[in-house]
mmCIF file of C-alpha atoms in Angstrom:
data_model
loop_
_atom_site.group_PDB
_atom_site.id
_atom_site.type_symbol
_atom_site.label_atom_id
_atom_site.label_comp_id
_atom_site.label_asym_id
_atom_site.label_seq_id
_atom_site.Cartn_x
_atom_site.Cartn_y
_atom_site.Cartn_z
ATOM 1 C CA MET Y 1 -74.627 -138.399 -81.612
ATOM 2 C CA LYS Y 2 -78.181 -139.412 -80.625
ATOM 3 C CA LYS Y 3 -78.750 -136.188 -78.677
ATOM 4 C CA LYS Y 4 -77.544 -134.076 -81.602
ATOM 5 C CA LEU Y 5 -79.828 -135.925 -84.029
ATOM 6 C CA PHE Y 6 -82.857 -135.485 -81.764
ATOM 7 C CA PHE Y 7 -82.064 -131.794 -81.262
ATOM 8 C CA ILE Y 8 -81.677 -131.082 -84.990
ATOM 9 C CA LEU Y 9 -84.930 -132.849 -85.849
ATOM 10 C CA PHE Y 10 -86.806 -131.125 -83.023
ATOM 11 C CA LEU Y 11 -85.442 -127.729 -84.083
ATOM 12 C CA LEU Y 12 -86.416 -128.339 -87.721
ATOM 13 C CA MET Y 13 -89.970 -129.367 -86.889
ATOM 14 C CA THR Y 14 -90.418 -126.499 -84.419
ATOM 15 C CA THR Y 15 -89.163 -123.964 -86.989
ATOM 16 C CA LEU Y 16 -91.570 -125.265 -89.618
ATOM 17 C CA CYS Y 17 -94.462 -125.036 -87.164
ATOM 18 C CA VAL Y 18 -93.659 -121.432 -86.246
ATOM 19 C CA PHE Y 19 -92.954 -120.014 -89.694
ATOM 20 C CA SER Y 20 -95.251 -122.084 -91.931
ATOM 21 C CA GLN Y 21 -98.994 -122.386 -92.265
ATOM 22 C CA ILE Y 22 -99.019 -126.132 -91.811
ATOM 23 C CA LYS Y 23 -100.815 -128.810 -89.844
ATOM 24 C CA TYR Y 24 -99.302 -131.372 -87.557
ATOM 25 C CA GLU Y 25 -100.342 -134.851 -86.468
ATOM 26 C CA ILE Y 26 -99.972 -137.141 -83.476
ATOM 27 C CA SER Y 27 -100.580 -140.817 -84.207
ATOM 28 C CA GLY Y 28 -99.946 -144.296 -82.881
ATOM 29 C CA GLY Y 29 -100.827 -147.881 -83.600
ATOM 30 C CA THR Y 30 -99.598 -151.386 -84.179
ATOM 31 C CA ASN Y 31 -97.503 -153.118 -86.817
ATOM 32 C CA ILE Y 32 -97.012 -156.621 -88.102
ATOM 33 C CA HIS Y 33 -93.541 -157.391 -89.388
ATOM 34 C CA ARG Y 34 -91.447 -160.230 -90.722
ATOM 35 C CA ARG Y 35 -87.679 -160.504 -90.829
ATOM 36 C CA GLU Y 36 -86.182 -162.003 -93.981
ATOM 37 C CA GLY Y 37 -85.513 -165.708 -93.549
ATOM 38 C CA LEU Y 38 -87.764 -166.021 -90.479
ATOM 39 C CA GLU Y 39 -91.254 -167.377 -91.156
ATOM 40 C CA ASP Y 40 -93.006 -166.178 -87.999
ATOM 41 C CA LYS Y 41 -94.636 -162.753 -88.129
ATOM 42 C CA GLN Y 42 -94.315 -160.542 -85.058
ATOM 43 C CA LEU Y 43 -96.424 -157.732 -83.616
ATOM 44 C CA GLY Y 44 -94.982 -154.361 -82.574
ATOM 45 C CA LEU Y 45 -96.030 -150.837 -81.679
ATOM 46 C CA GLN Y 46 -95.240 -147.395 -83.037
ATOM 47 C CA GLY Y 47 -96.094 -143.771 -82.324
ATOM 48 C CA GLY Y 48 -94.944 -140.383 -83.511
ATOM 49 C CA VAL Y 49 -95.608 -136.940 -84.952
ATOM 50 C CA SER Y 50 -95.912 -135.625 -88.517
ATOM 51 C CA LEU Y 51 -96.085 -132.291 -90.311
ATOM 52 C CA TYR Y 52 -98.244 -131.530 -93.357
ATOM 53 C CA VAL Y 53 -96.647 -128.967 -95.658
ATOM 54 C CA ASN Y 54 -98.987 -128.078 -98.532
ATOM 55 C CA ILE Y 55 -97.329 -127.785 -101.948
ATOM 56 C CA ASN Y 56 -100.580 -126.896 -103.741
ATOM 57 C CA GLU Y 57 -104.247 -127.802 -103.464
ATOM 58 C CA ASN Y 58 -103.678 -131.533 -104.033
ATOM 59 C CA TRP Y 59 -100.015 -132.232 -103.247
ATOM 60 C CA TYR Y 60 -98.247 -132.057 -99.884
ATOM 61 C CA PHE Y 61 -95.007 -133.044 -98.139
ATOM 62 C CA ARG Y 62 -95.193 -135.057 -94.899
ATOM 63 C CA PRO Y 63 -92.065 -135.589 -92.764
ATOM 64 C CA ASN Y 64 -92.577 -137.926 -89.825
ATOM 65 C CA LEU Y 65 -90.669 -138.773 -86.657
ATOM 66 C CA SER Y 66 -91.659 -142.011 -84.897
ATOM 67 C CA LEU Y 67 -90.521 -144.594 -82.397
ATOM 68 C CA VAL Y 68 -91.024 -148.110 -83.775
ATOM 69 C CA ASN Y 69 -90.829 -151.381 -81.837
ATOM 70 C CA LEU Y 70 -89.839 -154.517 -83.807
ATOM 71 C CA LYS Y 71 -89.080 -158.071 -82.733
ATOM 72 C CA SER Y 72 -87.420 -161.245 -83.951
ATOM 73 C CA LYS Y 73 -87.355 -164.776 -82.608
ATOM 74 C CA TYR Y 74 -85.448 -168.042 -83.085
ATOM 75 C CA ASP Y 75 -86.952 -171.304 -81.791
ATOM 76 C CA ASN Y 76 -84.690 -174.356 -81.645
ATOM 77 C CA LEU Y 77 -82.362 -173.174 -84.402
ATOM 78 C CA ALA Y 78 -79.833 -175.972 -84.891
ATOM 79 C CA VAL Y 79 -76.224 -174.965 -85.554
ATOM 80 C CA TRP Y 80 -74.084 -177.732 -87.050
ATOM 81 C CA SER Y 81 -70.386 -178.252 -87.675
ATOM 82 C CA TYR Y 82 -69.552 -180.124 -90.841
ATOM 83 C CA GLY Y 83 -66.675 -182.604 -90.817
ATOM 84 C CA ASN Y 84 -65.115 -184.875 -93.396
ATOM 85 C CA THR Y 85 -66.813 -188.002 -92.095
ATOM 86 C CA GLN Y 86 -69.651 -186.902 -89.814
ATOM 87 C CA ASP Y 87 -71.701 -183.796 -89.151
ATOM 88 C CA LYS Y 88 -72.065 -182.722 -85.527
ATOM 89 C CA LEU Y 89 -74.727 -180.690 -83.751
ATOM 90 C CA GLU Y 90 -72.881 -177.886 -81.938
ATOM 91 C CA TYR Y 91 -75.829 -176.260 -80.154
ATOM 92 C CA THR Y 92 -79.475 -175.213 -80.451
ATOM 93 C CA LEU Y 93 -80.255 -171.491 -80.287
ATOM 94 C CA ASN Y 94 -83.380 -169.977 -78.731
ATOM 95 C CA THR Y 95 -83.643 -166.170 -78.698
ATOM 96 C CA LYS Y 96 -86.122 -163.333 -78.346
ATOM 97 C CA THR Y 97 -85.049 -159.855 -79.480
ATOM 98 C CA ASN Y 98 -86.720 -156.459 -79.099
ATOM 99 C CA TYR Y 99 -85.625 -153.525 -81.271
ATOM 100 C CA LEU Y 100 -86.441 -149.854 -80.771
ATOM 101 C CA TYR Y 101 -85.913 -147.667 -83.831
ATOM 102 C CA LEU Y 102 -86.108 -143.946 -84.448
ATOM 103 C CA ASP Y 103 -87.955 -143.922 -87.782
ATOM 104 C CA ILE Y 104 -87.957 -140.934 -90.179
ATOM 105 C CA PRO Y 105 -90.175 -141.381 -93.261
ATOM 106 C CA LEU Y 106 -90.197 -138.496 -95.757
ATOM 107 C CA SER Y 107 -93.242 -138.754 -98.028
ATOM 108 C CA ILE Y 108 -94.950 -136.879 -100.844
ATOM 109 C CA GLY Y 109 -98.737 -137.182 -100.697
ATOM 110 C CA TYR Y 110 -101.577 -136.720 -103.174
ATOM 111 C CA LYS Y 111 -105.199 -136.038 -102.173
ATOM 112 C CA ILE Y 112 -107.246 -138.466 -104.258
ATOM 113 C CA LEU Y 113 -110.468 -137.249 -102.669
ATOM 114 C CA ASN Y 114 -110.465 -133.823 -101.075
ATOM 115 C CA LYS Y 115 -113.784 -133.016 -99.436
ATOM 116 C CA GLU Y 116 -114.596 -130.996 -96.350
ATOM 117 C CA PHE Y 117 -115.928 -134.037 -94.496
ATOM 118 C CA PHE Y 118 -113.609 -136.731 -95.864
ATOM 119 C CA ASN Y 119 -110.129 -136.913 -97.428
ATOM 120 C CA LEU Y 120 -108.487 -139.928 -99.084
ATOM 121 C CA ASN Y 121 -104.723 -139.667 -99.608
ATOM 122 C CA ILE Y 122 -101.931 -141.791 -101.044
ATOM 123 C CA GLU Y 123 -98.275 -141.235 -100.148
ATOM 124 C CA GLY Y 124 -94.897 -142.510 -101.236
ATOM 125 C CA GLY Y 125 -91.345 -141.763 -100.214
ATOM 126 C CA TRP Y 126 -88.238 -142.972 -98.430
ATOM 127 C CA PHE Y 127 -87.510 -143.741 -94.797
ATOM 128 C CA LEU Y 128 -84.427 -143.800 -92.610
ATOM 129 C CA SER Y 129 -84.382 -145.676 -89.317
ATOM 130 C CA TYR Y 130 -81.755 -145.769 -86.601
ATOM 131 C CA GLY Y 131 -81.594 -148.328 -83.810
ATOM 132 C CA ILE Y 132 -81.556 -146.670 -80.404
ATOM 133 C CA GLY Y 133 -82.293 -149.495 -77.969
ATOM 134 C CA GLY Y 134 -83.528 -152.970 -77.208
ATOM 135 C CA LYS Y 135 -82.590 -156.279 -75.594
ATOM 136 C CA THR Y 136 -81.687 -159.762 -76.794
ATOM 137 C CA LYS Y 137 -82.056 -162.733 -74.475
ATOM 138 C CA GLY Y 138 -81.968 -166.490 -74.926
ATOM 139 C CA THR Y 139 -79.998 -169.682 -74.494
ATOM 140 C CA PHE Y 140 -77.358 -171.792 -76.203
ATOM 141 C CA ASP Y 141 -78.487 -175.397 -75.595
ATOM 142 C CA TYR Y 142 -75.574 -177.827 -75.965
ATOM 143 C CA PRO Y 143 -76.158 -181.574 -76.457
ATOM 144 C CA ASP Y 144 -73.432 -182.664 -74.053
ATOM 145 C CA LYS Y 145 -73.296 -179.915 -71.408
ATOM 146 C CA GLU Y 146 -75.387 -177.330 -69.578
ATOM 147 C CA SER Y 147 -77.217 -174.549 -71.405
ATOM 148 C CA VAL Y 148 -75.724 -171.064 -71.418
ATOM 149 C CA SER Y 149 -78.075 -168.097 -70.997
ATOM 150 C CA PHE Y 150 -77.428 -164.570 -72.256
ATOM 151 C CA ASN Y 151 -79.067 -161.156 -71.962
ATOM 152 C CA ASP Y 152 -77.418 -158.438 -74.039
ATOM 153 C CA LYS Y 153 -77.978 -155.150 -75.833
ATOM 154 C CA THR Y 154 -79.724 -155.601 -79.170
ATOM 155 C CA PHE Y 155 -77.461 -153.568 -81.431
ATOM 156 C CA ARG Y 156 -74.112 -155.086 -80.485
ATOM 157 C CA ASP Y 157 -74.045 -157.035 -83.800
ATOM 158 C CA ASP Y 158 -77.083 -155.799 -85.721
ATOM 159 C CA LYS Y 159 -76.946 -152.936 -88.187
ATOM 160 C CA LYS Y 160 -78.246 -149.683 -86.646
ATOM 161 C CA LEU Y 161 -78.963 -147.604 -89.749
ATOM 162 C CA ASN Y 162 -81.519 -148.869 -92.275
ATOM 163 C CA SER Y 163 -83.471 -147.378 -95.169
ATOM 164 C CA GLY Y 164 -85.928 -148.200 -97.922
ATOM 165 C CA PRO Y 165 -89.153 -147.202 -99.696
ATOM 166 C CA THR Y 166 -92.405 -146.474 -97.884
ATOM 167 C CA VAL Y 167 -96.004 -146.293 -99.141
ATOM 168 C CA SER Y 168 -99.193 -145.420 -97.269
ATOM 169 C CA VAL Y 169 -102.907 -144.803 -97.747
ATOM 170 C CA SER Y 170 -104.759 -142.581 -95.294
ATOM 171 C CA SER Y 171 -108.188 -141.098 -94.705
ATOM 172 C CA ILE Y 172 -108.973 -137.966 -92.722
ATOM 173 C CA ILE Y 173 -112.478 -137.536 -91.327
ATOM 174 C CA LYS Y 174 -113.839 -134.087 -90.420
ATOM 175 C CA SER Y 175 -110.360 -132.585 -91.022
ATOM 176 C CA HIS Y 176 -108.985 -134.048 -87.776
ATOM 177 C CA TYR Y 177 -109.442 -137.809 -87.338
ATOM 178 C CA LEU Y 178 -106.867 -139.953 -89.105
ATOM 179 C CA ILE Y 179 -106.643 -143.616 -90.138
ATOM 180 C CA ARG Y 180 -103.485 -144.743 -91.982
ATOM 181 C CA ALA Y 181 -102.246 -148.053 -93.382
ATOM 182 C CA SER Y 182 -98.589 -148.100 -94.424
ATOM 183 C CA GLY Y 183 -95.737 -150.341 -95.458
ATOM 184 C CA GLU Y 184 -91.944 -150.086 -95.223
ATOM 185 C CA TRP Y 185 -89.430 -152.344 -96.940
ATOM 186 C CA GLU Y 186 -85.788 -152.278 -95.883
ATOM 187 C CA ILE Y 187 -83.228 -152.609 -98.671
ATOM 188 C CA THR Y 188 -80.226 -153.070 -96.363
ATOM 189 C CA ASN Y 189 -78.364 -156.080 -97.656
ATOM 190 C CA ASN Y 190 -75.316 -157.729 -96.125
ATOM 191 C CA SER Y 191 -74.425 -161.143 -94.749
ATOM 192 C CA TYR Y 192 -74.953 -160.108 -91.119
ATOM 193 C CA TYR Y 193 -78.370 -158.492 -91.309
ATOM 194 C CA ARG Y 194 -81.827 -159.772 -92.232
ATOM 195 C CA LYS Y 195 -84.148 -157.180 -93.769
ATOM 196 C CA TYR Y 196 -87.561 -156.302 -92.361
ATOM 197 C CA GLN Y 197 -90.925 -155.944 -94.071
ATOM 198 C CA ILE Y 198 -93.199 -153.786 -91.899
ATOM 199 C CA TYR Y 199 -96.953 -153.205 -92.295
ATOM 200 C CA SER Y 200 -98.689 -150.872 -89.865
ATOM 201 C CA LEU Y 201 -102.088 -149.460 -89.000
ATOM 202 C CA SER Y 202 -102.347 -146.186 -87.082
ATOM 203 C CA ILE Y 203 -104.966 -143.784 -85.829
ATOM 204 C CA GLY Y 204 -104.287 -140.148 -84.977
ATOM 205 C CA TYR Y 205 -105.429 -136.601 -84.593
ATOM 206 C CA ILE Y 206 -104.505 -133.658 -86.835
ATOM 207 C CA PHE Y 207 -104.245 -130.176 -85.326
#
């Protein structure tokens, strides 16, 4: 399934490059993200490629394909059992989790300022992301017996496919040098998954 998805996306982007008068971009940077219900913000990395398909002088379509690293962490999370007469501490959970997502934002952009030396653009659209890797490790610390350690694949229990709105502001200097600030907000909502809010800053080069 993963190989087919990669192949289809690669074929689509290659076809657009060959048969369209468009530009393409390579970019990378860092992100700060927070998982719903967890107060601590985490730092991650991302990098990818984009295409710029001009609709007219001011509007364009920008599909993007990126790899995005996200994290989550639990420190001393107490898990209790509730009885009729007395509550009991079952264990304390400590975990660190790394996620690797294939991220596909599809955005429509507008050139607010369109000069030869400097461009200022705003974009909005929708993203899809699919979990392709990562690790979860940590310990169950019991009050009356030895701790139990674990090291497992990230997406055994977590939801792999996510989506939501995305917004970004970018500037292009001398037609090639890119700076972009963007945000993504997952709308996935079920009892087993905590949504992410992701804010990123990237630099890149446009060919």
